[in-house]
Amino acid sequence: MPKIADIQETPNPNAVKFILKEAVSHGTSHSFDSAEKAETDALAKSLFEVGEVVSIFYMDKMITVEKTDGADWDEILPLLAVPIRAAESVGGATNGTNDSAASTVGGAIAAAASDN
């Protein structure tokens, strides 16, 4: 089960990058721009089911989620954290990143990134 090590801002204010301690894929990128295209991918499907998600990209120990313009990060970050934590890892060691590390994309980031 991947643990969230950090959540980082991206140049796009509607997207954040989740940095994980465990890989969810090895060297293969996965990109989805609709829930329909994500139907066969358990992780992407569960992230789209949160609602307000426009696109998902993930590879190795990183997941980028883009939200709709009207969505509030404070509301959806904790919801996105649930399927990410529940996702199957593909093995490997953790990277040793501190659980308390988080960017400042809103008050919800620290809560979503803490895996105590």
N, CA and C of each residue as an Amber inpcrd file, in Angstrom:
protein
   348
   0.8440000  -1.1690000   0.0000000   0.0000000   0.0000000   0.0000000
   0.8930000   1.2360000   0.0000000   0.8580000   2.0420000  -1.0550000
   1.7170000   3.2280000  -1.1220000   1.3390000   4.2600000  -0.0660000
   2.3290000   4.7800000   0.5720000   2.1320000   5.8590000   1.5310000
   2.5440000   7.1590000   0.8650000   1.8520000   8.2090000   1.1780000
   2.1500000   9.5170000   0.6030000   3.2920000  10.1460000   1.3860000
   4.3750000  10.4630000   0.6940000   5.5240000  11.1000000   1.3270000
   5.4180000  12.6180000   1.2620000   4.8420000  13.1350000   0.1790000
   4.7610000  14.5790000  -0.0090000   3.7010000  14.8760000  -1.0590000
   3.2060000  16.0980000  -1.0330000   2.3040000  16.5900000  -2.0670000
   2.8870000  17.9100000  -2.5310000   3.1250000  18.0210000  -3.8350000
   3.8080000  19.1940000  -4.3740000   2.9320000  19.9500000  -5.3590000
   3.0970000  21.2670000  -5.3490000   2.4570000  22.0980000  -6.3560000
   3.1060000  21.8150000  -7.7050000   2.3850000  22.1170000  -8.7600000
   2.9220000  22.0260000 -10.1170000   2.7460000  23.4030000 -10.7630000
   3.3220000  23.6310000 -11.9320000   3.0880000  24.9110000 -12.6170000
   1.6050000  25.1570000 -12.9130000   0.8330000  24.0970000 -13.0270000
  -0.6070000  24.1990000 -13.2500000  -1.2960000  24.2780000 -11.8850000
  -1.9770000  25.3810000 -11.5550000  -2.6240000  25.4940000 -10.2430000
  -3.7500000  24.4890000 -10.0340000  -4.2080000  23.8440000 -11.0960000
  -5.2510000  22.8290000 -10.9820000  -4.6880000  21.4160000 -10.8710000
  -3.3770000  21.2880000 -10.6990000  -2.7610000  19.9610000 -10.5910000
  -1.8010000  19.9150000  -9.4070000  -1.7710000  18.7630000  -8.7450000
  -0.7820000  18.5080000  -7.7020000  -0.1150000  17.1740000  -7.9780000
   1.0890000  17.0390000  -7.4460000   1.8560000  15.8080000  -7.6120000
   1.9970000  15.1420000  -6.2480000   1.5300000  13.9040000  -6.1510000
   1.7070000  13.0960000  -4.9560000   3.0080000  12.3160000  -5.1170000
   3.9270000  12.4760000  -4.1800000   5.1640000  11.7040000  -4.1610000
   4.9430000  10.5640000  -3.1730000   5.1830000   9.3440000  -3.6220000
   4.9060000   8.1590000  -2.8120000   6.1830000   7.5250000  -2.2890000
   6.0550000   6.7660000  -1.2190000   7.1850000   6.0100000  -0.6780000
   7.3620000   4.6770000  -1.3930000   6.3090000   4.2030000  -2.0540000
   6.3570000   2.9270000  -2.7670000   5.8380000   3.1390000  -4.1870000
   6.4030000   2.4280000  -5.1180000   6.0110000   2.5770000  -6.5230000
   4.6460000   1.9520000  -6.7920000   3.8850000   2.6010000  -7.6520000
   2.6270000   2.0430000  -8.1360000   2.7740000   1.5120000  -9.5610000
   3.9330000   1.7580000 -10.1670000   4.3020000   1.1590000 -11.4500000
   5.8240000   1.2130000 -11.5550000   6.3890000   0.3940000 -12.4180000
   7.8430000   0.3930000 -12.6180000   8.1550000   0.7990000 -14.0510000
   8.4970000   2.0760000 -14.2370000   8.9430000   2.5470000 -15.5390000
   7.8800000   2.6960000 -16.5980000   6.6500000   2.3450000 -16.2940000
   5.5680000   2.4650000 -17.2570000   4.6650000   3.6140000 -16.8370000
   4.4570000   4.5640000 -17.7310000   3.5770000   5.6820000 -17.3960000
   2.1350000   5.3290000 -17.7400000   1.2330000   5.8910000 -16.9670000
  -0.1990000   5.6830000 -17.1580000  -0.8510000   7.0550000 -17.1730000
  -1.5990000   7.3610000 -18.2290000  -2.2040000   8.6800000 -18.3740000
  -3.6580000   8.5260000 -18.8020000  -4.5490000   9.2480000 -18.1140000
  -5.9800000   9.1530000 -18.3970000  -6.5850000  10.5490000 -18.3670000
  -7.3650000  10.8860000 -19.3940000  -8.0080000  12.1930000 -19.4190000
  -9.5250000  12.0970000 -19.2920000 -10.0120000  10.9250000 -18.8990000
 -11.4420000  10.7590000 -18.6320000 -11.6590000   9.5020000 -17.7960000
 -12.7750000   9.4980000 -17.0800000 -13.1240000   8.3280000 -16.2750000
 -13.3590000   7.1130000 -17.1620000 -13.9090000   7.3370000 -18.3430000
 -14.1770000   6.2280000 -19.2640000 -12.8840000   5.5310000 -19.6800000
 -11.8470000   6.2990000 -19.9480000 -10.5690000   5.7120000 -20.3510000
  -9.8680000   5.0170000 -19.1910000 -10.2720000   5.3430000 -17.9670000
  -9.6380000   4.7640000 -16.7830000 -10.3750000   3.5350000 -16.2570000
 -11.4190000   3.1020000 -16.9240000 -12.2480000   1.9940000 -16.4370000
 -11.4630000   0.7270000 -16.1190000 -10.4150000   0.4320000 -16.8690000
  -9.6780000  -0.8170000 -16.6660000  -8.4760000  -0.6590000 -15.7370000
  -8.2640000   0.5320000 -15.2060000  -7.1400000   0.7960000 -14.3080000
  -7.7020000   1.1110000 -12.9200000  -7.4770000   0.2200000 -11.9640000
  -8.0980000   0.3520000 -10.6410000  -7.7380000   1.6610000  -9.9420000
  -6.4670000   2.0470000  -9.9750000  -6.0520000   3.2710000  -9.2960000
  -6.6820000   4.4950000  -9.9540000  -6.5470000   4.6260000 -11.2490000
  -7.1020000   5.7860000 -11.9510000  -8.6200000   5.8410000 -11.8090000
  -9.2670000   4.7010000 -11.9220000 -10.7260000   4.6580000 -11.7850000
 -11.1520000   5.1740000 -10.4180000 -10.4660000   4.7320000  -9.3680000
 -10.8370000   5.1580000  -8.0160000 -10.5740000   6.6470000  -7.7970000
  -9.5540000   7.2000000  -8.4400000  -9.2910000   8.6380000  -8.3180000
 -10.3600000   9.4500000  -9.0530000 -10.7710000   9.0120000 -10.2300000
 -11.8430000   9.7060000 -10.9450000 -13.1520000   9.6410000 -10.1570000
 -13.3770000   8.5440000  -9.4260000 -14.6060000   8.3920000  -8.6520000
 -14.7190000   9.4100000  -7.5210000 -13.6090000  10.0200000  -7.1220000
 -13.6430000  11.0720000  -6.1040000 -14.4780000  12.2520000  -6.6080000
 -14.4530000  12.4690000  -7.9120000 -15.1720000  13.5890000  -8.5120000
 -14.2600000  14.7920000  -8.6740000 -14.6390000  15.6790000  -9.5730000
 -13.8850000  16.9110000  -9.8330000 -12.4910000  16.6640000 -10.4130000
 -12.2010000  15.4460000 -10.8780000 -10.8950000  15.1060000 -11.4440000
 -10.9790000  15.1780000 -12.9640000 -10.0060000  15.8690000 -13.5730000
  -9.9570000  16.0540000 -15.0220000  -9.0070000  15.0580000 -15.6730000
  -7.8440000  14.8330000 -15.0420000  -6.8680000  13.9020000 -15.6100000
  -5.9780000  13.3390000 -14.5150000  -5.3670000  12.1980000 -14.8490000
  -4.4690000  11.4960000 -13.9320000  -3.2780000  11.0010000 -14.7290000
  -2.1020000  11.1970000 -14.1630000  -0.8700000  10.6570000 -14.7360000
  -0.1030000  10.0330000 -13.5900000   0.3490000   8.7820000 -13.7760000
   1.2070000   8.2100000 -12.7440000   2.2830000   7.3320000 -13.3420000
   3.3820000   7.2670000 -12.5890000   4.5460000   6.4750000 -12.9860000
   5.4340000   6.3120000 -11.7610000   5.9300000   5.1230000 -11.5560000
   6.8370000   4.8310000 -10.4480000   6.2500000   5.3140000  -9.1160000
   6.9090000   6.2780000  -8.4680000   6.4860000   6.7670000  -7.1490000
   5.8430000   8.1470000  -7.2270000   5.1310000   8.4270000  -8.3120000
   4.5540000   9.7490000  -8.5110000   3.1810000   9.6440000  -9.1680000
   2.2350000  10.4280000  -8.6470000   0.8990000  10.5270000  -9.2400000
   0.5620000  12.0060000  -9.3610000   0.1930000  12.4500000 -10.5510000
  -0.2730000  13.8210000 -10.7390000  -1.7660000  13.7770000 -11.0300000
  -2.5100000  14.5730000 -10.2740000  -3.9580000  14.6580000 -10.4450000
  -4.3080000  16.0990000 -10.8000000  -5.0920000  16.2560000 -11.8630000
  -5.5900000  17.5770000 -12.2470000  -7.0750000  17.6500000 -11.9180000
  -7.4770000  18.7370000 -11.2790000  -8.8700000  18.9350000 -10.8770000
  -9.5670000  19.9220000 -11.8080000 -10.8810000  20.0260000 -11.6710000
 -11.6420000  21.0270000 -12.4110000 -11.3370000  22.4100000 -11.8380000
 -11.6150000  23.4500000 -12.6190000 -11.3830000  24.8210000 -12.1580000
 -12.1550000  25.1370000 -10.8780000 -13.3580000  24.6420000 -10.7600000
 -14.2090000  24.9800000  -9.6230000 -13.9470000  24.1880000  -8.3560000
 -13.1880000  23.1270000  -8.4350000 -12.9390000  22.2820000  -7.2600000
 -11.9640000  22.9570000  -6.3030000 -12.1030000  22.6460000  -5.0290000
 -11.2670000  23.2130000  -3.9730000 -10.3190000  22.1300000  -3.4610000
  -9.0110000  22.4010000  -3.5110000  -8.0280000  21.4170000  -3.0460000
  -8.2830000  21.0180000  -1.5990000  -8.6930000  21.9660000  -0.7590000
  -8.9370000  21.6470000   0.6500000 -10.0040000  20.5680000   0.8030000
 -10.9340000  20.5160000  -0.1220000 -12.0000000  19.5180000  -0.0580000
 -11.6140000  18.1900000  -0.6960000 -10.9050000  18.2290000  -1.8220000
 -10.6760000  16.9620000  -2.5310000  -9.3650000  16.2600000  -2.1840000
  -8.3680000  16.9750000  -1.6550000  -7.1050000  16.2930000  -1.3200000
  -7.3020000  15.1460000  -0.3310000  -8.0400000  15.3390000   0.7580000
  -8.2310000  14.1990000   1.6700000  -8.9560000  13.0330000   1.0060000
  -9.8610000  13.3390000   0.0750000 -10.5850000  12.2810000  -0.6370000
  -9.6770000  11.5410000  -1.6100000  -8.7720000  12.2650000  -2.2650000
  -7.8260000  11.6320000  -3.1880000  -6.8210000  10.7600000  -2.4500000
  -6.4870000  11.1440000  -1.2230000  -5.4970000  10.3890000  -0.4520000
  -5.9670000   8.9670000  -0.1510000  -7.2640000   8.7720000  -0.0100000
  -7.7940000   7.4490000   0.3560000  -7.4660000   6.3900000  -0.7010000
  -7.8280000   6.5700000  -1.9780000  -7.4830000   5.5300000  -2.9620000
  -5.9790000   5.4140000  -3.2210000  -5.2470000   6.5070000  -3.0320000
  -3.7940000   6.4170000  -3.2140000  -3.1950000   5.5320000  -2.1330000
  -3.6190000   5.7120000  -0.8970000  -3.1170000   4.8690000   0.1980000
  -3.5510000   3.4170000   0.0420000  -4.7060000   3.2030000  -0.5770000
  -5.2270000   1.8460000  -0.7500000  -4.6550000   1.1390000  -1.9750000
  -3.9840000   1.8720000  -2.8450000  -3.4710000   1.2960000  -4.0940000
  -2.4270000   0.2240000  -3.8230000  -2.3760000  -0.7360000  -4.7020000
  -1.3720000  -1.7910000  -4.6160000  -0.0210000  -1.2480000  -5.0510000
   0.9820000  -1.4700000  -4.2270000   2.3330000  -1.0860000  -4.6380000
   2.9140000  -2.2270000  -5.4680000   3.9470000  -1.9130000  -6.2310000
   4.6030000  -2.9320000  -7.0390000   5.9100000  -3.3600000  -6.3930000
   5.9970000  -3.1910000  -5.0770000   7.1720000  -3.6360000  -4.3320000
   8.2330000  -2.5770000  -4.2410000   9.3180000  -2.9210000  -3.5730000
  10.4350000  -1.9900000  -3.4470000  10.5010000  -1.3710000  -2.0760000
  11.6120000  -0.7160000  -1.8210000  11.8560000  -0.0930000  -0.5310000
  11.2970000   1.3160000  -0.5200000  11.1500000   1.8410000   0.6840000
  10.7070000   3.2180000   0.8120000  11.8750000   4.1490000   0.5790000
  11.5730000   5.4180000   0.3040000  12.6390000   6.3720000   0.0250000
  13.0690000   7.1560000   1.2480000  12.4610000   6.8910000   2.4010000
  12.8810000   7.5320000   3.6300000  12.4200000   8.9670000   3.7800000
  11.5110000   9.4360000   2.9610000  11.0310000  10.8020000   3.0750000
  10.2090000  10.9500000   4.3400000  10.3520000  12.0630000   5.0040000
   9.6410000  12.3430000   6.2400000   8.1500000  12.4640000   5.9770000
   7.3210000  11.7980000   6.7890000   5.8740000  11.8520000   6.6320000
   5.3160000  13.2570000   6.7820000   5.9480000  14.0920000   7.5820000
   5.3920000  15.4130000   7.8340000   5.7080000  16.4050000   6.7240000
   6.5340000  16.0160000   5.7760000   6.8760000  16.9280000   4.6840000
   5.6670000  17.1370000   3.7920000   5.3870000  18.3890000   3.4800000
   4.2840000  18.7100000   2.5720000   4.4370000  20.1280000   2.0750000
   3.9570000  20.3680000   0.8710000   3.9610000  21.7180000   0.3230000
   2.7820000  22.4820000   0.8940000   2.5480000  23.6670000   0.3870000
   1.4690000  24.4840000   0.9270000   0.4410000  24.8290000  -0.1320000
  -0.2420000  23.8400000  -0.6480000  -1.2940000  24.0440000  -1.6370000
  -2.6230000  24.2440000  -0.9230000  -2.6020000  24.5050000   0.3470000
  -3.8170000  24.6840000   1.1370000  -3.7200000  23.8760000   2.4070000
  -4.5880000  24.1240000   3.3310000  -4.5510000  23.4700000   4.6320000
  -4.6930000  21.9690000   4.5750000  -5.2980000  21.4260000   3.5320000
  -5.5430000  19.9890000   3.4630000  -4.2990000  19.1900000   3.1390000
  -3.2680000  19.8140000   2.6130000  -2.0970000  19.0490000   2.1910000
  -1.4200000  18.3650000   3.3610000  -1.1920000  19.0630000   4.4270000
  -0.5240000  18.4470000   5.5720000  -1.3280000  17.2650000   6.0840000
  -2.6380000  17.4080000   6.1390000  -3.4860000  16.3150000   6.6050000
  -3.4540000  15.1400000   5.6380000  -3.5080000  15.4120000   4.3420000
  -3.5100000  14.3390000   3.3480000  -2.1660000  13.6440000   3.2740000
  -1.0910000  14.3450000   3.5680000   0.2440000  13.7730000   3.4440000
   0.6870000  13.0350000   4.6850000   0.0220000  13.2140000   5.8070000
   0.4870000  12.5530000   7.0280000  -0.0610000  11.1430000   7.0880000
   0.8250000  10.2020000   7.1740000   0.4890000   8.7770000   7.2570000
   1.0580000   8.2150000   8.5430000   0.5840000   8.6690000   9.6630000
   1.1510000   8.2110000  10.9510000   0.6330000   6.8730000  11.3220000
